[in-house]
Amino acid sequence: MAVGKNKRISKGKKGGKKKIVDPFTKKDWYSLKAPTMFSTRTFGQTLVTRTQGTKLASDGLKGRVYEVSLADLNQDEDQAFRKIKLRCDDIQGKNCLTQFHGMDFTTDKLRSLVRKWQTLIEAFVDVKTTDDYYLRIFCIAFTKKRQNQIKRSCYAQSAQIRQIRAKMVEIMKKHASSCDLKELVNKFIPEVIGKEIQKSCSSIFPLQNVAIRKCKVLKTPRFDLQKLLEVHGDYSDEIVAAEVDRPEEEEPKEEEKAEE
């Protein structure tokens, strides 16, 4: 071997030992705020990397969608079968202001409704609210036995199903297109639309378990901070999100700190 070649033999590995940096030291906690239509205003906390150079923390938070049980939002265990989606639209201090982004039934609730000897009727409609939100609303209903009926099954004929479906679409359009998003969500929670459908369809065929099972937000209007603040109120006097301490065993050891 020629003298002076292979100089790296004595120097060890290239690059040396990499510093172990805990990624959580670069992150901040933000409080999640629900709109005024729900009784619980702060429903959780979320984590985001701190602002560094041109990469802003607010950009990492905006557009995040959170799925929460309605039981947690309204402190009512009877509403646990509904899941609400809330989307982060703006950041005020350490608060993430969210807006309604959708609603769904839990799988176990839907499975518990479907049974033998009855007809399942579904309908959906695309509507636009008065504040320019485009929504797709899904409705579900089941036929039930008439009073004093002895026959085991209660199947509806296809002509009756078409009539019921047309009635569902008509009622959903009427309710959704005549109010804004906040009022519509307040109609979903006590099942106002489902009760009206059940009542108006009773002359065609008796129904049970009529509900708005799902709602999707297809298109939102241009972002307006003033409208969002109307839905949320003012958080300026509130305490910002508290820091969450890491457990003692996860803290870096003194030896590792000395090496750094």
JSON list of C-alpha atoms in Angstrom, two decimals, residues 35-247:
[
{"chain": "A", "resi": 35, "resn": "PRO", "atom": "CA", "xyz": [-68.46, 26.65, 17.76]},
{"chain": "A", "resi": 36, "resn": "THR", "atom": "CA", "xyz": [-71.18, 28.07, 20.08]},
{"chain": "A", "resi": 37, "resn": "MET", "atom": "CA", "xyz": [-73.75, 25.51, 18.83]},
{"chain": "A", "resi": 38, "resn": "PHE", "atom": "CA", "xyz": [-72.10, 22.96, 21.18]},
{"chain": "A", "resi": 39, "resn": "SER", "atom": "CA", "xyz": [-72.09, 23.26, 24.99]},
{"chain": "A", "resi": 40, "resn": "THR", "atom": "CA", "xyz": [-68.42, 22.22, 25.44]},
{"chain": "A", "resi": 41, "resn": "ARG", "atom": "CA", "xyz": [-66.23, 24.97, 24.01]},
{"chain": "A", "resi": 42, "resn": "THR", "atom": "CA", "xyz": [-62.74, 23.46, 24.49]},
{"chain": "A", "resi": 43, "resn": "PHE", "atom": "CA", "xyz": [-62.78, 19.85, 23.28]},
{"chain": "A", "resi": 44, "resn": "GLY", "atom": "CA", "xyz": [-59.08, 19.00, 23.18]},
{"chain": "A", "resi": 45, "resn": "GLN", "atom": "CA", "xyz": [-55.53, 20.02, 22.38]},
{"chain": "A", "resi": 46, "resn": "THR", "atom": "CA", "xyz": [-53.36, 19.55, 19.32]},
{"chain": "A", "resi": 47, "resn": "LEU", "atom": "CA", "xyz": [-49.62, 19.57, 18.70]},
{"chain": "A", "resi": 48, "resn": "VAL", "atom": "CA", "xyz": [-47.73, 21.47, 15.99]},
{"chain": "A", "resi": 49, "resn": "THR", "atom": "CA", "xyz": [-44.10, 22.31, 15.19]},
{"chain": "A", "resi": 50, "resn": "ARG", "atom": "CA", "xyz": [-43.14, 25.84, 16.26]},
{"chain": "A", "resi": 51, "resn": "THR", "atom": "CA", "xyz": [-42.75, 28.58, 13.64]},
{"chain": "A", "resi": 52, "resn": "GLN", "atom": "CA", "xyz": [-39.29, 28.37, 12.02]},
{"chain": "A", "resi": 53, "resn": "GLY", "atom": "CA", "xyz": [-38.30, 30.83, 9.30]},
{"chain": "A", "resi": 54, "resn": "THR", "atom": "CA", "xyz": [-40.92, 30.82, 6.55]},
{"chain": "A", "resi": 55, "resn": "LYS", "atom": "CA", "xyz": [-42.66, 27.67, 7.88]},
{"chain": "A", "resi": 56, "resn": "LEU", "atom": "CA", "xyz": [-45.48, 28.98, 10.07]},
{"chain": "A", "resi": 57, "resn": "ALA", "atom": "CA", "xyz": [-47.17, 26.95, 12.82]},
{"chain": "A", "resi": 58, "resn": "SER", "atom": "CA", "xyz": [-50.59, 28.34, 11.78]},
{"chain": "A", "resi": 59, "resn": "ASP", "atom": "CA", "xyz": [-50.16, 26.86, 8.27]},
{"chain": "A", "resi": 60, "resn": "GLY", "atom": "CA", "xyz": [-49.64, 23.43, 9.82]},
{"chain": "A", "resi": 61, "resn": "LEU", "atom": "CA", "xyz": [-52.85, 23.75, 11.86]},
{"chain": "A", "resi": 62, "resn": "LYS", "atom": "CA", "xyz": [-55.26, 25.28, 9.31]},
{"chain": "A", "resi": 63, "resn": "GLY", "atom": "CA", "xyz": [-57.30, 22.67, 7.48]},
{"chain": "A", "resi": 64, "resn": "ARG", "atom": "CA", "xyz": [-56.88, 19.93, 10.11]},
{"chain": "A", "resi": 65, "resn": "VAL", "atom": "CA", "xyz": [-60.12, 17.94, 10.61]},
{"chain": "A", "resi": 66, "resn": "TYR", "atom": "CA", "xyz": [-61.00, 16.58, 14.07]},
{"chain": "A", "resi": 67, "resn": "GLU", "atom": "CA", "xyz": [-63.64, 13.90, 14.64]},
{"chain": "A", "resi": 68, "resn": "VAL", "atom": "CA", "xyz": [-65.39, 14.19, 18.01]},
{"chain": "A", "resi": 69, "resn": "SER", "atom": "CA", "xyz": [-68.31, 12.37, 19.57]},
{"chain": "A", "resi": 70, "resn": "LEU", "atom": "CA", "xyz": [-71.39, 14.55, 20.08]},
{"chain": "A", "resi": 71, "resn": "ALA", "atom": "CA", "xyz": [-71.64, 13.09, 23.61]},
{"chain": "A", "resi": 72, "resn": "ASP", "atom": "CA", "xyz": [-68.35, 14.88, 24.48]},
{"chain": "A", "resi": 73, "resn": "LEU", "atom": "CA", "xyz": [-69.36, 18.13, 22.80]},
{"chain": "A", "resi": 74, "resn": "ASN", "atom": "CA", "xyz": [-72.80, 18.34, 24.48]},
{"chain": "A", "resi": 75, "resn": "GLN", "atom": "CA", "xyz": [-72.09, 16.44, 27.74]},
{"chain": "A", "resi": 76, "resn": "ASP", "atom": "CA", "xyz": [-74.94, 14.03, 26.92]},
{"chain": "A", "resi": 77, "resn": "GLU", "atom": "CA", "xyz": [-74.24, 10.29, 26.77]},
{"chain": "A", "resi": 78, "resn": "ASP", "atom": "CA", "xyz": [-77.46, 9.62, 24.80]},
{"chain": "A", "resi": 79, "resn": "GLN", "atom": "CA", "xyz": [-75.93, 11.34, 21.75]},
{"chain": "A", "resi": 80, "resn": "ALA", "atom": "CA", "xyz": [-72.82, 9.15, 21.67]},
{"chain": "A", "resi": 81, "resn": "PHE", "atom": "CA", "xyz": [-73.85, 7.52, 18.36]},
{"chain": "A", "resi": 82, "resn": "ARG", "atom": "CA", "xyz": [-73.24, 10.76, 16.40]},
{"chain": "A", "resi": 83, "resn": "LYS", "atom": "CA", "xyz": [-69.74, 11.74, 15.27]},
{"chain": "A", "resi": 84, "resn": "ILE", "atom": "CA", "xyz": [-69.07, 15.39, 14.42]},
{"chain": "A", "resi": 85, "resn": "LYS", "atom": "CA", "xyz": [-66.23, 16.55, 12.19]},
{"chain": "A", "resi": 86, "resn": "LEU", "atom": "CA", "xyz": [-64.77, 19.99, 12.97]},
{"chain": "A", "resi": 87, "resn": "ARG", "atom": "CA", "xyz": [-62.23, 21.72, 10.74]},
{"chain": "A", "resi": 88, "resn": "CYS", "atom": "CA", "xyz": [-59.65, 24.23, 11.97]},
{"chain": "A", "resi": 89, "resn": "ASP", "atom": "CA", "xyz": [-60.23, 27.49, 10.03]},
{"chain": "A", "resi": 90, "resn": "ASP", "atom": "CA", "xyz": [-58.23, 30.10, 11.95]},
{"chain": "A", "resi": 91, "resn": "ILE", "atom": "CA", "xyz": [-55.73, 30.58, 14.80]},
{"chain": "A", "resi": 92, "resn": "GLN", "atom": "CA", "xyz": [-56.24, 33.20, 17.53]},
{"chain": "A", "resi": 93, "resn": "GLY", "atom": "CA", "xyz": [-53.30, 33.22, 19.98]},
{"chain": "A", "resi": 94, "resn": "LYS", "atom": "CA", "xyz": [-53.04, 29.62, 21.20]},
{"chain": "A", "resi": 95, "resn": "ASN", "atom": "CA", "xyz": [-56.62, 28.77, 20.17]},
{"chain": "A", "resi": 96, "resn": "CYS", "atom": "CA", "xyz": [-57.68, 26.88, 17.03]},
{"chain": "A", "resi": 97, "resn": "LEU", "atom": "CA", "xyz": [-61.12, 28.10, 15.91]},
{"chain": "A", "resi": 98, "resn": "THR", "atom": "CA", "xyz": [-63.05, 25.26, 14.28]},
{"chain": "A", "resi": 99, "resn": "GLN", "atom": "CA", "xyz": [-66.13, 25.11, 12.06]},
{"chain": "A", "resi": 100, "resn": "PHE", "atom": "CA", "xyz": [-68.62, 22.30, 11.36]},
{"chain": "A", "resi": 101, "resn": "HIS", "atom": "CA", "xyz": [-67.26, 20.02, 8.60]},
{"chain": "A", "resi": 102, "resn": "GLY", "atom": "CA", "xyz": [-69.57, 16.99, 8.66]},
{"chain": "A", "resi": 103, "resn": "MET", "atom": "CA", "xyz": [-71.58, 14.51, 10.69]},
{"chain": "A", "resi": 104, "resn": "ASP", "atom": "CA", "xyz": [-71.96, 10.73, 10.71]},
{"chain": "A", "resi": 105, "resn": "PHE", "atom": "CA", "xyz": [-73.48, 7.84, 12.65]},
{"chain": "A", "resi": 106, "resn": "THR", "atom": "CA", "xyz": [-71.23, 5.33, 14.41]},
{"chain": "A", "resi": 107, "resn": "THR", "atom": "CA", "xyz": [-71.06, 1.92, 12.71]},
{"chain": "A", "resi": 108, "resn": "ASP", "atom": "CA", "xyz": [-72.55, 0.06, 15.69]},
{"chain": "A", "resi": 109, "resn": "LYS", "atom": "CA", "xyz": [-75.61, 2.35, 15.72]},
{"chain": "A", "resi": 110, "resn": "LEU", "atom": "CA", "xyz": [-76.29, 1.75, 12.01]},
{"chain": "A", "resi": 111, "resn": "ARG", "atom": "CA", "xyz": [-75.85, -2.02, 12.41]},
{"chain": "A", "resi": 112, "resn": "SER", "atom": "CA", "xyz": [-78.27, -2.06, 15.36]},
{"chain": "A", "resi": 113, "resn": "LEU", "atom": "CA", "xyz": [-81.02, -0.43, 13.25]},
{"chain": "A", "resi": 114, "resn": "VAL", "atom": "CA", "xyz": [-80.91, -2.89, 10.33]},
{"chain": "A", "resi": 115, "resn": "ARG", "atom": "CA", "xyz": [-83.14, -5.90, 10.94]},
{"chain": "A", "resi": 116, "resn": "LYS", "atom": "CA", "xyz": [-85.10, -8.58, 9.07]},
{"chain": "A", "resi": 117, "resn": "TRP", "atom": "CA", "xyz": [-88.76, -8.31, 8.00]},
{"chain": "A", "resi": 118, "resn": "GLN", "atom": "CA", "xyz": [-88.65, -4.58, 7.24]},
{"chain": "A", "resi": 119, "resn": "THR", "atom": "CA", "xyz": [-87.68, -2.28, 4.35]},
{"chain": "A", "resi": 120, "resn": "LEU", "atom": "CA", "xyz": [-84.73, 0.11, 4.58]},
{"chain": "A", "resi": 121, "resn": "ILE", "atom": "CA", "xyz": [-85.27, 3.38, 2.67]},
{"chain": "A", "resi": 122, "resn": "GLU", "atom": "CA", "xyz": [-82.43, 5.81, 1.97]},
{"chain": "A", "resi": 123, "resn": "ALA", "atom": "CA", "xyz": [-82.28, 9.18, 0.22]},
{"chain": "A", "resi": 124, "resn": "PHE", "atom": "CA", "xyz": [-79.69, 11.91, -0.27]},
{"chain": "A", "resi": 125, "resn": "VAL", "atom": "CA", "xyz": [-79.79, 15.47, -1.57]},
{"chain": "A", "resi": 126, "resn": "ASP", "atom": "CA", "xyz": [-77.28, 18.22, -2.42]},
{"chain": "A", "resi": 127, "resn": "VAL", "atom": "CA", "xyz": [-78.32, 21.57, -0.96]},
{"chain": "A", "resi": 128, "resn": "LYS", "atom": "CA", "xyz": [-76.97, 25.08, -0.50]},
{"chain": "A", "resi": 129, "resn": "THR", "atom": "CA", "xyz": [-77.51, 26.92, 2.82]},
{"chain": "A", "resi": 130, "resn": "THR", "atom": "CA", "xyz": [-78.24, 30.65, 3.05]},
{"chain": "A", "resi": 131, "resn": "ASP", "atom": "CA", "xyz": [-74.56, 31.31, 3.96]},
{"chain": "A", "resi": 132, "resn": "ASP", "atom": "CA", "xyz": [-73.30, 29.51, 0.79]},
{"chain": "A", "resi": 133, "resn": "TYR", "atom": "CA", "xyz": [-72.27, 26.13, 2.22]},
{"chain": "A", "resi": 134, "resn": "TYR", "atom": "CA", "xyz": [-72.86, 23.26, -0.22]},
{"chain": "A", "resi": 135, "resn": "LEU", "atom": "CA", "xyz": [-73.90, 20.13, 1.72]},
{"chain": "A", "resi": 136, "resn": "ARG", "atom": "CA", "xyz": [-74.83, 16.57, 0.87]},
{"chain": "A", "resi": 137, "resn": "ILE", "atom": "CA", "xyz": [-77.37, 15.22, 3.37]},
{"chain": "A", "resi": 138, "resn": "PHE", "atom": "CA", "xyz": [-78.21, 11.53, 3.73]},
{"chain": "A", "resi": 139, "resn": "CYS", "atom": "CA", "xyz": [-81.44, 10.27, 5.31]},
{"chain": "A", "resi": 140, "resn": "ILE", "atom": "CA", "xyz": [-82.36, 6.77, 6.49]},
{"chain": "A", "resi": 141, "resn": "ALA", "atom": "CA", "xyz": [-85.73, 5.26, 7.48]},
{"chain": "A", "resi": 142, "resn": "PHE", "atom": "CA", "xyz": [-87.25, 1.85, 8.22]},
{"chain": "A", "resi": 143, "resn": "THR", "atom": "CA", "xyz": [-90.80, 0.58, 7.77]},
{"chain": "A", "resi": 144, "resn": "LYS", "atom": "CA", "xyz": [-92.72, -0.66, 10.81]},
{"chain": "A", "resi": 145, "resn": "LYS", "atom": "CA", "xyz": [-95.79, -2.80, 11.45]},
{"chain": "A", "resi": 146, "resn": "ARG", "atom": "CA", "xyz": [-99.20, -1.19, 11.47]},
{"chain": "A", "resi": 147, "resn": "GLN", "atom": "CA", "xyz": [-101.25, -1.24, 14.65]},
{"chain": "A", "resi": 148, "resn": "ASN", "atom": "CA", "xyz": [-102.65, -4.72, 15.50]},
{"chain": "A", "resi": 149, "resn": "GLN", "atom": "CA", "xyz": [-100.79, -6.28, 12.56]},
{"chain": "A", "resi": 150, "resn": "ILE", "atom": "CA", "xyz": [-100.39, -10.05, 12.77]},
{"chain": "A", "resi": 151, "resn": "LYS", "atom": "CA", "xyz": [-98.28, -10.55, 9.64]},
{"chain": "A", "resi": 152, "resn": "ARG", "atom": "CA", "xyz": [-94.61, -10.99, 10.44]},
{"chain": "A", "resi": 153, "resn": "SER", "atom": "CA", "xyz": [-93.13, -8.72, 7.76]},
{"chain": "A", "resi": 154, "resn": "CYS", "atom": "CA", "xyz": [-93.81, -5.09, 6.90]},
{"chain": "A", "resi": 155, "resn": "TYR", "atom": "CA", "xyz": [-92.29, -4.61, 3.46]},
{"chain": "A", "resi": 156, "resn": "ALA", "atom": "CA", "xyz": [-93.17, -1.51, 1.44]},
{"chain": "A", "resi": 157, "resn": "GLN", "atom": "CA", "xyz": [-93.92, -1.72, -2.28]},
{"chain": "A", "resi": 158, "resn": "SER", "atom": "CA", "xyz": [-91.48, -0.07, -4.71]},
{"chain": "A", "resi": 159, "resn": "ALA", "atom": "CA", "xyz": [-94.04, 2.64, -5.61]},
{"chain": "A", "resi": 160, "resn": "GLN", "atom": "CA", "xyz": [-94.44, 3.49, -1.90]},
{"chain": "A", "resi": 161, "resn": "ILE", "atom": "CA", "xyz": [-90.64, 3.59, -1.49]},
{"chain": "A", "resi": 162, "resn": "ARG", "atom": "CA", "xyz": [-90.37, 6.06, -4.39]},
{"chain": "A", "resi": 163, "resn": "GLN", "atom": "CA", "xyz": [-93.08, 8.27, -2.83]},
{"chain": "A", "resi": 164, "resn": "ILE", "atom": "CA", "xyz": [-91.34, 8.21, 0.58]},
{"chain": "A", "resi": 165, "resn": "ARG", "atom": "CA", "xyz": [-87.96, 8.99, -0.99]},
{"chain": "A", "resi": 166, "resn": "ALA", "atom": "CA", "xyz": [-89.42, 11.96, -2.90]},
{"chain": "A", "resi": 167, "resn": "LYS", "atom": "CA", "xyz": [-90.96, 13.24, 0.34]},
{"chain": "A", "resi": 168, "resn": "MET", "atom": "CA", "xyz": [-87.59, 12.87, 2.14]},
{"chain": "A", "resi": 169, "resn": "VAL", "atom": "CA", "xyz": [-85.76, 14.88, -0.55]},
{"chain": "A", "resi": 170, "resn": "GLU", "atom": "CA", "xyz": [-88.43, 17.60, -0.51]},
{"chain": "A", "resi": 171, "resn": "ILE", "atom": "CA", "xyz": [-88.33, 18.04, 3.30]},
{"chain": "A", "resi": 172, "resn": "MET", "atom": "CA", "xyz": [-84.50, 17.97, 3.47]},
{"chain": "A", "resi": 173, "resn": "LYS", "atom": "CA", "xyz": [-84.29, 20.64, 0.71]},
{"chain": "A", "resi": 174, "resn": "LYS", "atom": "CA", "xyz": [-86.89, 22.80, 2.43]},
{"chain": "A", "resi": 175, "resn": "HIS", "atom": "CA", "xyz": [-85.10, 22.76, 5.80]},
{"chain": "A", "resi": 176, "resn": "ALA", "atom": "CA", "xyz": [-81.51, 23.12, 4.54]},
{"chain": "A", "resi": 177, "resn": "SER", "atom": "CA", "xyz": [-82.03, 25.84, 1.92]},
{"chain": "A", "resi": 178, "resn": "SER", "atom": "CA", "xyz": [-83.99, 28.13, 4.28]},
{"chain": "A", "resi": 179, "resn": "CYS", "atom": "CA", "xyz": [-81.38, 28.48, 7.07]},
{"chain": "A", "resi": 180, "resn": "ASP", "atom": "CA", "xyz": [-77.65, 28.94, 7.64]},
{"chain": "A", "resi": 181, "resn": "LEU", "atom": "CA", "xyz": [-75.16, 26.24, 8.71]},
{"chain": "A", "resi": 182, "resn": "LYS", "atom": "CA", "xyz": [-75.44, 26.98, 12.45]},
{"chain": "A", "resi": 183, "resn": "GLU", "atom": "CA", "xyz": [-79.26, 26.68, 12.43]},
{"chain": "A", "resi": 184, "resn": "LEU", "atom": "CA", "xyz": [-79.08, 23.49, 10.35]},
{"chain": "A", "resi": 185, "resn": "VAL", "atom": "CA", "xyz": [-76.69, 21.80, 12.81]},
{"chain": "A", "resi": 186, "resn": "ASN", "atom": "CA", "xyz": [-79.10, 22.76, 15.61]},
{"chain": "A", "resi": 187, "resn": "LYS", "atom": "CA", "xyz": [-81.83, 20.94, 13.63]},
{"chain": "A", "resi": 188, "resn": "PHE", "atom": "CA", "xyz": [-79.68, 17.81, 13.19]},
{"chain": "A", "resi": 189, "resn": "ILE", "atom": "CA", "xyz": [-79.01, 17.31, 16.92]},
{"chain": "A", "resi": 190, "resn": "PRO", "atom": "CA", "xyz": [-82.66, 16.98, 18.17]},
{"chain": "A", "resi": 191, "resn": "GLU", "atom": "CA", "xyz": [-83.62, 15.20, 14.87]},
{"chain": "A", "resi": 192, "resn": "VAL", "atom": "CA", "xyz": [-86.21, 17.82, 13.81]},
{"chain": "A", "resi": 193, "resn": "ILE", "atom": "CA", "xyz": [-86.03, 16.81, 10.11]},
{"chain": "A", "resi": 194, "resn": "GLY", "atom": "CA", "xyz": [-86.37, 13.07, 10.85]},
{"chain": "A", "resi": 195, "resn": "LYS", "atom": "CA", "xyz": [-89.50, 13.61, 12.96]},
{"chain": "A", "resi": 196, "resn": "GLU", "atom": "CA", "xyz": [-91.11, 15.71, 10.22]},
{"chain": "A", "resi": 197, "resn": "ILE", "atom": "CA", "xyz": [-90.36, 13.05, 7.57]},
{"chain": "A", "resi": 198, "resn": "GLN", "atom": "CA", "xyz": [-91.85, 10.34, 9.81]},
{"chain": "A", "resi": 199, "resn": "LYS", "atom": "CA", "xyz": [-95.02, 12.41, 10.34]},
{"chain": "A", "resi": 200, "resn": "SER", "atom": "CA", "xyz": [-95.54, 13.37, 6.70]},
{"chain": "A", "resi": 201, "resn": "CYS", "atom": "CA", "xyz": [-94.88, 9.83, 5.38]},
{"chain": "A", "resi": 202, "resn": "SER", "atom": "CA", "xyz": [-97.23, 8.08, 7.84]},
{"chain": "A", "resi": 203, "resn": "SER", "atom": "CA", "xyz": [-100.08, 8.32, 5.29]},
{"chain": "A", "resi": 204, "resn": "ILE", "atom": "CA", "xyz": [-97.94, 6.41, 2.71]},
{"chain": "A", "resi": 205, "resn": "PHE", "atom": "CA", "xyz": [-96.44, 3.78, 5.07]},
{"chain": "A", "resi": 206, "resn": "PRO", "atom": "CA", "xyz": [-95.69, 3.86, 8.83]},
{"chain": "A", "resi": 207, "resn": "LEU", "atom": "CA", "xyz": [-91.98, 4.53, 9.47]},
{"chain": "A", "resi": 208, "resn": "GLN", "atom": "CA", "xyz": [-89.59, 4.20, 12.42]},
{"chain": "A", "resi": 209, "resn": "ASN", "atom": "CA", "xyz": [-85.97, 5.21, 13.22]},
{"chain": "A", "resi": 210, "resn": "VAL", "atom": "CA", "xyz": [-86.05, 8.06, 10.70]},
{"chain": "A", "resi": 211, "resn": "ALA", "atom": "CA", "xyz": [-82.81, 10.07, 10.96]},
{"chain": "A", "resi": 212, "resn": "ILE", "atom": "CA", "xyz": [-80.31, 12.24, 9.11]},
{"chain": "A", "resi": 213, "resn": "ARG", "atom": "CA", "xyz": [-77.51, 9.67, 9.25]},
{"chain": "A", "resi": 214, "resn": "LYS", "atom": "CA", "xyz": [-74.79, 11.67, 7.49]},
{"chain": "A", "resi": 215, "resn": "CYS", "atom": "CA", "xyz": [-73.88, 15.15, 6.31]},
{"chain": "A", "resi": 216, "resn": "LYS", "atom": "CA", "xyz": [-70.91, 16.13, 4.15]},
{"chain": "A", "resi": 217, "resn": "VAL", "atom": "CA", "xyz": [-69.61, 19.63, 3.48]},
{"chain": "A", "resi": 218, "resn": "LEU", "atom": "CA", "xyz": [-68.89, 19.63, -0.27]},
{"chain": "A", "resi": 219, "resn": "LYS", "atom": "CA", "xyz": [-67.92, 23.27, -0.73]},
{"chain": "A", "resi": 220, "resn": "THR", "atom": "CA", "xyz": [-67.36, 26.15, 1.67]},
{"chain": "A", "resi": 221, "resn": "PRO", "atom": "CA", "xyz": [-67.72, 29.88, 0.93]},
{"chain": "A", "resi": 222, "resn": "ARG", "atom": "CA", "xyz": [-64.71, 32.18, 0.84]},
{"chain": "A", "resi": 223, "resn": "PHE", "atom": "CA", "xyz": [-63.15, 32.45, 4.31]},
{"chain": "A", "resi": 224, "resn": "ASP", "atom": "CA", "xyz": [-64.61, 35.33, 6.35]},
{"chain": "A", "resi": 225, "resn": "LEU", "atom": "CA", "xyz": [-62.97, 35.88, 9.76]},
{"chain": "A", "resi": 226, "resn": "GLN", "atom": "CA", "xyz": [-65.84, 38.07, 10.96]},
{"chain": "A", "resi": 227, "resn": "LYS", "atom": "CA", "xyz": [-68.40, 35.28, 10.39]},
{"chain": "A", "resi": 228, "resn": "LEU", "atom": "CA", "xyz": [-66.16, 32.72, 12.13]},
{"chain": "A", "resi": 229, "resn": "LEU", "atom": "CA", "xyz": [-65.77, 35.00, 15.17]},
{"chain": "A", "resi": 230, "resn": "GLU", "atom": "CA", "xyz": [-69.58, 35.42, 15.31]},
{"chain": "A", "resi": 231, "resn": "VAL", "atom": "CA", "xyz": [-69.88, 31.63, 15.62]},
{"chain": "A", "resi": 232, "resn": "HIS", "atom": "CA", "xyz": [-67.13, 31.48, 18.29]},
{"chain": "A", "resi": 233, "resn": "GLY", "atom": "CA", "xyz": [-67.28, 34.67, 20.36]},
{"chain": "A", "resi": 234, "resn": "ASP", "atom": "CA", "xyz": [-64.19, 36.32, 21.84]},
{"chain": "A", "resi": 235, "resn": "TYR", "atom": "CA", "xyz": [-61.28, 34.32, 23.36]},
{"chain": "A", "resi": 236, "resn": "SER", "atom": "CA", "xyz": [-58.88, 37.24, 23.95]},
{"chain": "A", "resi": 237, "resn": "ASP", "atom": "CA", "xyz": [-59.25, 37.17, 27.77]},
{"chain": "A", "resi": 238, "resn": "GLU", "atom": "CA", "xyz": [-58.84, 33.41, 28.05]},
{"chain": "A", "resi": 239, "resn": "ILE", "atom": "CA", "xyz": [-55.77, 31.63, 29.38]},
{"chain": "A", "resi": 240, "resn": "VAL", "atom": "CA", "xyz": [-53.66, 30.13, 26.61]},
{"chain": "A", "resi": 241, "resn": "ALA", "atom": "CA", "xyz": [-53.07, 26.38, 26.36]},
{"chain": "A", "resi": 242, "resn": "ALA", "atom": "CA", "xyz": [-51.13, 25.05, 29.36]},
{"chain": "A", "resi": 243, "resn": "GLU", "atom": "CA", "xyz": [-47.81, 23.32, 28.75]},
{"chain": "A", "resi": 244, "resn": "VAL", "atom": "CA", "xyz": [-47.93, 19.55, 29.07]},
{"chain": "A", "resi": 245, "resn": "ASP", "atom": "CA", "xyz": [-45.04, 18.13, 31.10]},
{"chain": "A", "resi": 246, "resn": "ARG", "atom": "CA", "xyz": [-43.30, 15.05, 29.86]},
{"chain": "A", "resi": 247, "resn": "PRO", "atom": "CA", "xyz": [-43.09, 12.05, 32.24]}
]
